[in-house]
Short mmCIF file of C-alpha atoms in Angstrom, two decimals:
data_model
loop_
_atom_site.label_atom_id
_atom_site.label_comp_id
_atom_site.label_asym_id
_atom_site.label_seq_id
_atom_site.Cartn_x
_atom_site.Cartn_y
_atom_site.Cartn_z
CA UNK A 146 23.97 -65.44 6.41
CA UNK A 147 26.72 -64.56 3.93
CA UNK A 148 27.93 -68.17 3.88
CA UNK A 149 24.40 -69.45 3.24
CA UNK A 150 23.96 -66.88 0.45
CA UNK A 151 27.17 -68.04 -1.28
CA UNK A 152 26.15 -71.69 -0.97
CA UNK A 153 22.81 -70.85 -2.62
CA UNK A 154 24.63 -69.13 -5.51
CA UNK A 155 26.83 -72.20 -6.05
CA UNK A 156 23.81 -74.52 -5.94
CA UNK A 157 22.06 -72.28 -8.48
CA UNK A 158 25.04 -72.57 -10.85
CA UNK A 159 25.01 -76.35 -10.49
CA UNK A 160 21.27 -76.54 -11.19
CA UNK A 161 21.71 -74.38 -14.29
CA UNK A 162 24.28 -76.84 -15.59
CA UNK A 163 22.04 -79.80 -14.81
CA UNK A 164 19.00 -78.44 -16.64
CA UNK A 165 20.88 -76.76 -19.52
CA UNK A 166 20.66 -79.78 -21.87
CA UNK A 167 16.87 -79.60 -21.60
CA UNK A 168 16.26 -75.85 -21.25
CA UNK A 169 17.25 -73.28 -23.88
CA UNK A 170 17.35 -70.34 -21.46
CA UNK A 171 19.62 -72.23 -19.08
CA UNK A 172 21.90 -73.05 -22.03
CA UNK A 173 21.98 -69.39 -23.04
CA UNK A 174 22.75 -68.42 -19.43
CA UNK A 175 25.76 -70.75 -19.42
CA UNK A 176 26.99 -70.15 -22.97
CA UNK A 177 26.78 -66.38 -22.60
CA UNK A 178 29.06 -66.45 -19.55
CA UNK A 179 31.75 -68.76 -20.91
CA UNK A 180 35.02 -66.91 -21.35
CA UNK A 181 33.58 -63.70 -19.92
CA UNK A 182 36.83 -62.76 -18.19
CA UNK A 183 38.97 -62.83 -21.35
CA UNK A 184 36.39 -60.95 -23.43
CA UNK A 185 35.93 -58.29 -20.80
CA UNK A 186 39.66 -57.86 -20.25
CA UNK A 187 40.28 -57.27 -23.96
CA UNK A 188 37.49 -54.68 -24.04
CA UNK A 189 38.33 -52.66 -20.94
CA UNK A 190 42.14 -52.58 -20.71
CA UNK A 191 43.23 -48.98 -20.22
CA UNK A 192 39.75 -47.51 -19.92
CA UNK A 193 39.17 -44.67 -17.51
CA UNK A 194 36.25 -45.23 -15.12
CA UNK A 195 33.47 -46.47 -17.43
CA UNK A 196 29.80 -46.25 -16.47
CA UNK A 197 28.40 -49.68 -15.60
CA UNK A 198 24.62 -50.18 -15.69
CA UNK A 199 23.11 -53.51 -14.66
CA UNK A 200 19.59 -54.70 -15.50
CA UNK A 201 17.99 -58.03 -14.64
CA UNK A 202 16.12 -58.37 -17.91
CA UNK A 203 14.37 -56.45 -20.67
CA UNK A 204 11.79 -54.74 -18.45
CA UNK A 205 14.45 -53.32 -16.16
CA UNK A 206 16.52 -52.29 -19.17
CA UNK A 207 13.60 -50.22 -20.45
CA UNK A 208 13.62 -48.40 -17.11
CA UNK A 209 17.35 -47.84 -17.22
CA UNK A 210 17.44 -46.93 -20.90
CA UNK A 211 16.51 -43.22 -20.57
CA UNK A 212 19.30 -42.74 -18.02
CA UNK A 213 21.85 -44.56 -20.20
CA UNK A 214 20.90 -42.50 -23.25
CA UNK A 215 21.09 -39.24 -21.32
CA UNK A 216 24.48 -40.19 -19.84
CA UNK A 217 25.82 -40.97 -23.31
CA UNK A 218 24.53 -37.64 -24.54
CA UNK A 219 25.98 -35.69 -21.60
CA UNK A 220 29.29 -37.60 -21.29
CA UNK A 221 30.05 -38.86 -24.83
CA UNK A 222 33.65 -39.75 -23.96
CA UNK A 223 32.58 -42.10 -21.15
CA UNK A 224 32.49 -45.77 -22.06
CA UNK A 225 29.21 -47.47 -21.08
CA UNK A 226 28.94 -51.12 -20.06
CA UNK A 227 25.49 -52.73 -19.78
CA UNK A 228 25.06 -56.12 -18.14
CA UNK A 229 22.08 -58.46 -17.97
CA UNK A 230 21.27 -61.37 -15.73
CA UNK A 231 18.58 -62.89 -17.95
CA UNK A 232 18.96 -64.23 -21.50
CA UNK A 233 15.63 -62.66 -22.46
CA UNK A 234 17.14 -59.22 -21.90
CA UNK A 235 20.60 -59.86 -23.29
CA UNK A 236 19.56 -61.68 -26.46
CA UNK A 237 17.23 -58.86 -27.53
CA UNK A 238 19.52 -55.94 -26.65
CA UNK A 239 23.01 -57.36 -27.23
CA UNK A 240 23.57 -55.20 -30.31
CA UNK A 241 22.12 -51.96 -28.90
CA UNK A 242 24.43 -49.27 -30.34
CA UNK A 243 24.24 -46.75 -27.47
CA UNK A 244 26.22 -49.00 -25.10
CA UNK A 245 29.90 -49.60 -25.83
CA UNK A 246 29.77 -53.15 -24.51
CA UNK A 247 26.92 -55.46 -23.48
CA UNK A 248 27.35 -58.78 -21.71
CA UNK A 249 25.95 -61.12 -19.09
CA UNK A 250 26.65 -60.47 -15.43
CA UNK A 251 28.88 -63.26 -14.07
CA UNK A 252 27.54 -65.35 -11.20
CA UNK A 253 27.53 -63.49 -7.88
CA UNK A 254 30.36 -65.35 -6.18
CA UNK A 255 33.03 -63.43 -4.22
CA UNK A 256 35.78 -64.39 -6.68
CA UNK A 257 33.85 -63.55 -9.87
CA UNK A 258 32.57 -60.26 -8.45
CA UNK A 259 36.12 -59.29 -7.49
CA UNK A 260 37.54 -60.23 -10.90
CA UNK A 261 34.78 -58.32 -12.69
CA UNK A 262 35.43 -55.13 -10.73
CA UNK A 263 39.20 -55.50 -11.11
CA UNK A 264 38.87 -55.68 -14.90
CA UNK A 265 36.18 -53.06 -15.53
CA UNK A 266 37.27 -50.54 -12.87
CA UNK A 267 33.99 -48.61 -13.19
CA UNK A 268 33.81 -44.97 -12.21
CA UNK A 269 30.12 -45.27 -11.36
CA UNK A 270 27.66 -48.19 -11.06
CA UNK A 271 23.90 -48.10 -11.57
CA UNK A 272 21.60 -51.01 -10.71
CA UNK A 273 18.02 -50.86 -11.99
CA UNK A 274 14.93 -51.47 -9.85
CA UNK A 275 15.30 -54.88 -8.16
CA UNK A 276 18.93 -55.97 -8.45
CA UNK A 277 20.61 -56.84 -5.15
CA UNK A 278 23.65 -59.07 -5.72
CA UNK A 279 25.44 -59.18 -2.39
CA UNK A 280 28.99 -59.97 -3.51
CA UNK A 281 28.94 -57.43 -6.32
CA UNK A 282 27.56 -54.77 -3.97
CA UNK A 283 30.27 -55.62 -1.41
CA UNK A 284 33.03 -55.48 -4.04
CA UNK A 285 31.78 -52.13 -5.34
CA UNK A 286 31.53 -50.72 -1.82
CA UNK A 287 35.03 -51.97 -0.93
CA UNK A 288 36.44 -50.03 -3.89
CA UNK A 289 34.54 -46.86 -2.89
CA UNK A 290 32.83 -46.69 -6.27
CA UNK A 291 29.56 -44.67 -6.27
CA UNK A 292 26.66 -47.15 -6.48
CA UNK A 293 23.09 -46.12 -7.32
CA UNK A 294 19.75 -47.89 -7.51
CA UNK A 295 17.22 -46.26 -9.84
CA UNK A 296 13.46 -46.66 -10.39
CA UNK A 297 13.33 -48.76 -7.23
CA UNK A 298 10.09 -49.74 -5.60
CA UNK A 299 9.69 -51.44 -2.23
CA UNK A 300 6.82 -53.33 -0.57
CA UNK A 301 6.27 -54.48 3.01
CA UNK A 302 6.44 -58.16 2.07
CA UNK A 303 10.07 -57.92 0.90
CA UNK A 304 12.77 -59.53 3.03
CA UNK A 305 14.37 -56.15 3.85
CA UNK A 306 11.46 -55.45 6.18
CA UNK A 307 11.32 -58.83 7.96
CA UNK A 308 12.87 -59.70 11.33
CA UNK A 309 15.54 -61.75 9.55
CA UNK A 310 16.36 -59.02 7.03
CA UNK A 311 19.52 -57.59 8.61
CA UNK A 312 21.79 -59.18 5.98
CA UNK A 313 19.73 -57.66 3.18
CA UNK A 314 19.38 -54.25 4.85
CA UNK A 315 23.16 -54.06 4.90
CA UNK A 316 23.10 -54.18 1.09
CA UNK A 317 20.82 -51.15 0.96
CA UNK A 318 23.13 -49.12 3.20
CA UNK A 319 25.96 -49.62 0.73
CA UNK A 320 24.21 -47.71 -2.05
CA UNK A 321 25.34 -44.12 -2.44
CA UNK A 322 21.75 -43.21 -3.23
CA UNK A 323 18.49 -45.06 -3.89
CA UNK A 324 16.07 -43.37 -6.28
CA UNK A 325 12.54 -44.64 -5.59
CA UNK A 326 9.36 -44.47 -7.62
CA UNK A 327 6.92 -43.51 -4.87
CA UNK A 328 6.63 -42.03 -1.41
CA UNK A 329 5.54 -45.34 0.14
CA UNK A 330 8.91 -46.83 -0.86
CA UNK A 331 10.78 -43.88 0.64
CA UNK A 332 8.86 -44.20 3.93
CA UNK A 333 9.47 -47.95 4.08
CA UNK A 334 13.22 -47.49 3.63
CA UNK A 335 13.40 -44.77 6.25
CA UNK A 336 11.47 -46.97 8.68
CA UNK A 337 14.46 -49.37 8.71
CA UNK A 338 17.08 -46.63 8.94
CA UNK A 339 17.89 -46.21 5.24
CA UNK A 340 18.27 -42.46 4.69
CA UNK A 341 20.16 -42.35 1.37
CA UNK A 342 16.84 -42.09 -0.48
CA UNK A 343 15.48 -39.71 -3.15
CA UNK A 344 11.88 -39.72 -4.36
CA UNK A 345 12.40 -39.29 -8.10
CA UNK A 346 9.64 -41.25 -9.82
CA UNK A 347 9.71 -43.88 -12.55
CA UNK A 348 11.99 -43.47 -15.57
CA UNK A 349 9.52 -45.43 -17.71
CA UNK A 350 7.44 -42.25 -18.08
CA UNK A 351 10.34 -40.62 -19.90
CA UNK A 352 10.87 -43.77 -21.94
CA UNK A 353 7.29 -44.11 -23.20
CA UNK A 354 7.09 -40.38 -23.94
CA UNK A 355 10.21 -40.65 -26.04
CA UNK A 356 8.86 -43.72 -27.83
CA UNK A 357 5.68 -41.83 -28.68
CA UNK A 358 7.66 -38.87 -30.00
CA UNK A 359 9.64 -41.13 -32.34
CA UNK A 360 6.86 -43.61 -33.21
CA UNK A 361 6.75 -44.78 -36.79
CA UNK A 362 3.80 -44.95 -39.11
CA UNK A 363 2.65 -48.48 -39.86
CA UNK A 364 1.06 -48.56 -43.27
CA UNK A 365 -0.36 -52.06 -42.92
CA UNK A 366 -2.30 -51.04 -39.80
CA UNK A 367 -3.48 -47.81 -41.44
CA UNK A 368 -4.83 -49.78 -44.40
CA UNK A 369 -6.42 -52.37 -42.13
CA UNK A 370 -8.12 -49.79 -39.90
CA UNK A 371 -9.46 -47.61 -42.68
CA UNK A 372 -11.93 -45.13 -41.20
CA UNK A 373 -13.05 -47.42 -38.35
CA UNK A 374 -12.16 -47.29 -34.66
CA UNK A 375 -9.53 -49.77 -33.50
CA UNK A 376 -9.23 -51.84 -30.33
CA UNK A 377 -5.70 -53.15 -29.65
CA UNK A 378 -4.87 -55.97 -27.26
CA UNK A 379 -1.13 -55.65 -26.51
CA UNK A 380 1.10 -58.35 -25.00
CA UNK A 381 -2.01 -60.49 -24.71
CA UNK A 382 -2.18 -63.93 -23.11
CA UNK A 383 -4.75 -66.73 -23.60
CA UNK A 384 -6.96 -65.77 -20.64
CA UNK A 385 -7.62 -62.22 -21.80
CA UNK A 386 -7.65 -63.26 -25.48
CA UNK A 387 -10.50 -65.69 -24.82
CA UNK A 388 -12.61 -62.95 -23.19
CA UNK A 389 -11.92 -60.45 -25.97
CA UNK A 390 -12.48 -63.04 -28.72
CA UNK A 391 -15.85 -63.95 -27.24
CA UNK A 392 -16.90 -60.29 -27.40
CA UNK A 393 -15.61 -59.97 -30.98
CA UNK A 394 -17.53 -63.04 -32.10
CA UNK A 395 -20.72 -61.52 -30.67
CA UNK A 396 -19.99 -57.99 -31.96
CA UNK A 397 -17.71 -58.32 -35.01
CA UNK A 398 -18.74 -55.03 -36.61
CA UNK A 399 -18.34 -52.89 -33.50
CA UNK A 400 -14.82 -51.80 -34.58
CA UNK A 401 -11.61 -53.22 -36.01
CA UNK A 402 -9.54 -55.45 -33.71
CA UNK A 403 -5.79 -55.95 -33.38
CA UNK A 404 -3.97 -58.53 -31.26
CA UNK A 405 -0.24 -58.28 -30.52
CA UNK A 406 0.20 -61.47 -28.44
CA UNK A 407 3.04 -61.84 -25.96
CA UNK A 408 4.07 -65.15 -27.54
CA UNK A 409 4.37 -65.08 -31.34
CA UNK A 410 5.38 -68.64 -32.12
CA UNK A 411 3.28 -70.17 -34.93
CA UNK A 412 1.39 -72.55 -32.64
CA UNK A 413 0.22 -69.69 -30.41
CA UNK A 414 -0.78 -67.55 -33.39
CA UNK A 415 -2.78 -70.50 -34.73
CA UNK A 416 -4.46 -71.01 -31.33
CA UNK A 417 -5.41 -67.34 -31.17
CA UNK A 418 -6.86 -67.43 -34.67
CA UNK A 419 -8.96 -70.48 -33.78
CA UNK A 420 -10.76 -68.46 -31.08
CA UNK A 421 -12.23 -66.09 -33.66
CA UNK A 422 -15.25 -66.66 -35.86
CA UNK A 423 -14.53 -63.62 -38.03
CA UNK A 424 -12.12 -63.13 -40.89
CA UNK A 425 -8.61 -62.77 -39.45
CA UNK A 426 -5.30 -61.82 -41.07
CA UNK A 427 -1.68 -61.95 -39.94
CA UNK A 428 0.65 -58.99 -40.21
CA UNK A 429 3.29 -61.22 -41.82
CA UNK A 430 1.01 -62.23 -44.72
CA UNK A 431 1.06 -59.19 -47.04
CA UNK A 432 -0.55 -61.00 -49.96
CA UNK A 433 -3.49 -62.29 -47.96
CA UNK A 434 -5.35 -59.36 -46.41
CA UNK A 435 -8.96 -59.30 -47.59
CA UNK A 436 -10.71 -55.95 -47.23
CA UNK A 437 -13.45 -57.46 -45.08
CA UNK A 438 -11.06 -58.80 -42.42
CA UNK A 439 -12.10 -57.71 -38.92
CA UNK A 440 -9.05 -58.86 -36.93
CA UNK A 441 -5.33 -58.28 -37.49
CA UNK A 442 -2.80 -60.38 -35.57
CA UNK A 443 0.67 -58.85 -35.24
CA UNK A 444 2.97 -61.86 -35.35
CA UNK A 445 6.34 -60.14 -35.05
CA UNK A 446 8.27 -58.11 -32.46
CA UNK A 447 8.94 -54.39 -32.31
CA UNK A 448 5.69 -52.84 -33.53
CA UNK A 449 3.54 -52.70 -30.43
CA UNK A 450 4.64 -49.37 -28.96
CA UNK A 451 4.02 -47.61 -32.29
CA UNK A 452 0.87 -49.60 -33.04
CA UNK A 453 -0.93 -48.17 -30.00
CA UNK A 454 -1.16 -44.84 -31.82
CA UNK A 455 -3.91 -46.32 -34.04
CA UNK A 456 -6.11 -47.53 -31.17
CA UNK A 457 -8.97 -45.72 -29.50
CA UNK A 458 -9.01 -48.30 -26.65
CA UNK A 459 -6.28 -50.69 -25.54
CA UNK A 460 -6.09 -53.80 -23.42
CA UNK A 461 -2.78 -54.91 -21.90
CA UNK A 462 -2.22 -58.57 -21.15
CA UNK A 463 -0.76 -60.35 -18.16
CA UNK A 464 -3.54 -59.38 -15.77
CA UNK A 465 -4.73 -62.98 -15.45
CA UNK A 466 -1.26 -64.32 -14.59
CA UNK A 467 1.83 -62.95 -12.89
CA UNK A 468 0.96 -59.32 -13.53
CA UNK A 469 0.20 -56.82 -16.27
CA UNK A 470 2.66 -55.74 -18.92
CA UNK A 471 3.46 -52.10 -19.75
CA UNK A 472 0.27 -50.02 -19.50
CA UNK A 473 2.17 -46.74 -19.84
CA UNK A 474 2.83 -47.36 -23.55
CA UNK A 475 -0.85 -47.10 -24.57
CA UNK A 476 -1.63 -44.45 -21.92
CA UNK A 477 0.92 -42.06 -23.44
CA UNK A 478 -1.23 -41.94 -26.58
CA UNK A 479 -4.16 -40.66 -24.53
CA UNK A 480 -6.37 -43.73 -24.78
CA UNK A 481 -8.23 -45.64 -22.05
CA UNK A 482 -6.48 -48.83 -20.94
CA UNK A 483 -8.08 -52.11 -19.80
CA UNK A 484 -6.40 -55.02 -18.00
CA UNK A 485 -7.13 -58.06 -15.86
CA UNK A 486 -7.33 -58.36 -12.06
CA UNK A 487 -3.67 -59.17 -11.25
CA UNK A 488 -2.38 -55.61 -11.12
CA UNK A 489 -1.97 -54.97 -7.39
CA UNK A 490 1.83 -54.69 -7.49
CA UNK A 491 1.77 -51.98 -10.14
CA UNK A 492 1.62 -48.41 -8.88
CA UNK A 493 0.73 -47.02 -12.31
CA UNK A 494 -2.28 -49.35 -12.52
CA UNK A 495 -3.57 -48.22 -9.14
CA UNK A 496 -3.15 -44.54 -9.98
CA UNK A 497 -4.70 -44.81 -13.44
CA UNK A 498 -7.64 -46.77 -12.03
CA UNK A 499 -8.19 -44.16 -9.32
CA UNK A 500 -8.07 -41.36 -11.88
CA UNK A 501 -10.44 -43.07 -14.30
CA UNK A 502 -7.92 -43.51 -17.12
CA UNK A 503 -7.88 -47.30 -16.81
CA UNK A 504 -10.36 -50.09 -16.09
CA UNK A 505 -10.04 -53.63 -14.84
CA UNK A 506 -12.16 -56.69 -15.61
CA UNK A 507 -12.41 -60.30 -14.48
CA UNK A 508 -15.15 -61.66 -16.73
CA UNK A 509 -16.46 -61.28 -20.25
CA UNK A 510 -19.51 -59.50 -18.90
CA UNK A 511 -17.37 -56.89 -17.13
CA UNK A 512 -15.25 -56.44 -20.23
CA UNK A 513 -18.33 -55.88 -22.40
CA UNK A 514 -19.86 -53.39 -19.96
CA UNK A 515 -16.70 -51.26 -19.86
CA UNK A 516 -16.23 -51.37 -23.61
CA UNK A 517 -19.82 -50.45 -24.39
CA UNK A 518 -19.74 -47.46 -22.08
CA UNK A 519 -16.48 -46.19 -23.56
CA UNK A 520 -17.93 -46.52 -27.06
CA UNK A 521 -21.35 -45.06 -26.35
CA UNK A 522 -20.67 -42.32 -23.78
CA UNK A 523 -18.54 -39.65 -25.45
CA UNK A 524 -18.00 -37.62 -22.28
CA UNK A 525 -16.98 -40.72 -20.31
CA UNK A 526 -14.50 -41.70 -23.02
CA UNK A 527 -13.00 -38.19 -23.28
CA UNK A 528 -12.45 -38.01 -19.53
CA UNK A 529 -10.73 -41.43 -19.48
CA UNK A 530 -8.53 -40.58 -22.45
CA UNK A 531 -7.59 -37.19 -21.02
CA UNK A 532 -6.73 -38.72 -17.66
CA UNK A 533 -4.40 -41.24 -19.29
CA UNK A 534 -2.60 -38.54 -21.30
CA UNK A 535 -2.28 -36.20 -18.33
CA UNK A 536 -0.95 -38.99 -16.13
CA UNK A 537 2.00 -39.53 -18.46
CA UNK A 538 2.80 -35.85 -19.03
CA UNK A 539 2.60 -35.12 -15.29
CA UNK A 540 5.19 -37.75 -14.40
CA UNK A 541 7.91 -37.01 -16.96
CA UNK A 542 11.31 -35.55 -16.14
CA UNK A 543 12.56 -38.32 -13.85
CA UNK A 544 15.72 -38.97 -15.85
CA UNK A 545 17.11 -35.47 -15.34
CA UNK A 546 16.34 -35.64 -11.60
CA UNK A 547 18.52 -38.73 -11.39
CA UNK A 548 21.34 -37.52 -13.65
CA UNK A 549 21.69 -34.31 -11.67
CA UNK A 550 22.45 -36.27 -8.48
CA UNK A 551 25.00 -38.75 -9.83
CA UNK A 552 28.61 -38.27 -8.76
CA UNK A 553 31.39 -38.78 -11.33
#
């Protein structure tokens, strides 16, 4: 199986090269890894056992971030290396000041994994959530470096739990400890003989709580909202935008409306605006915000987590596609959260739905029914909002649980 795995990695590298002239992400993947050995060597010569944290992309980074920040705070003399697999994570976070060095992870071939470990000589390695690169794991294990997996979550349909999963189960046994989000994951791992497991929870709870504590005021949103209630659709996609826009067109005066779409390129912003029959303004147009505008479209990055503070109800996009985006960000403000039907893989969605702090919809009719009840039934709204707030506060503290069990 190891030979097949290595062949697949080589084929992947070839395919990346083939499509790179036509695909910007593939080009970034290649360009970001050129000369990695020389750059890394110049950065890490003479360093004593740095902390290496690897994240696939931006979402995994946000889960690893509280641990990285706490490690930097607790061990300020330790150098911290953060690696990414995906350009979407690296390009956004490449200048993050908490890490001492940020780069792409080289391809997972035996030779590149060995070179990487030889240069960096990490004292401890942390992979976040889903990262299982066989040759890197083997090289780390061979050097007896403590290796941890944090905020992990496992499901029965993963290859670890299939009859052919022996090769992949061997990877899990090489981790010094696996910190899982839920008890189901712990039970699944133990069912295949993996005992190096700690039920710690999800570090994202600490992350969103910290974001809320340091959230900035957004004057433009304050002026737009005035004294009215605000509905905010965060990381929205066309399918949920069409449902929400239809409701807005039928009920424009019900409250003020904000969209923070997942894609902010001009063509998508124009498409979103065309769905609405009410006066709409863009965040980036300071000189063109009429007082009677009913909809504000946030067409830049970095405001969403703070913007949720102004909403009384939020909707999080992605639930009509591959899966919902971060529903913990609005929940930490103590507001009910709505999302589409594709949420089954998200533990937080299931638990918030069961507690009554979140609601799911498939159609415009379902969306309208939920919204009207939240707006008209004060007791129902208060219970939903309180559940969302309590859910976040009751799951904090994961970062310290993890830090306390790391070996340096």
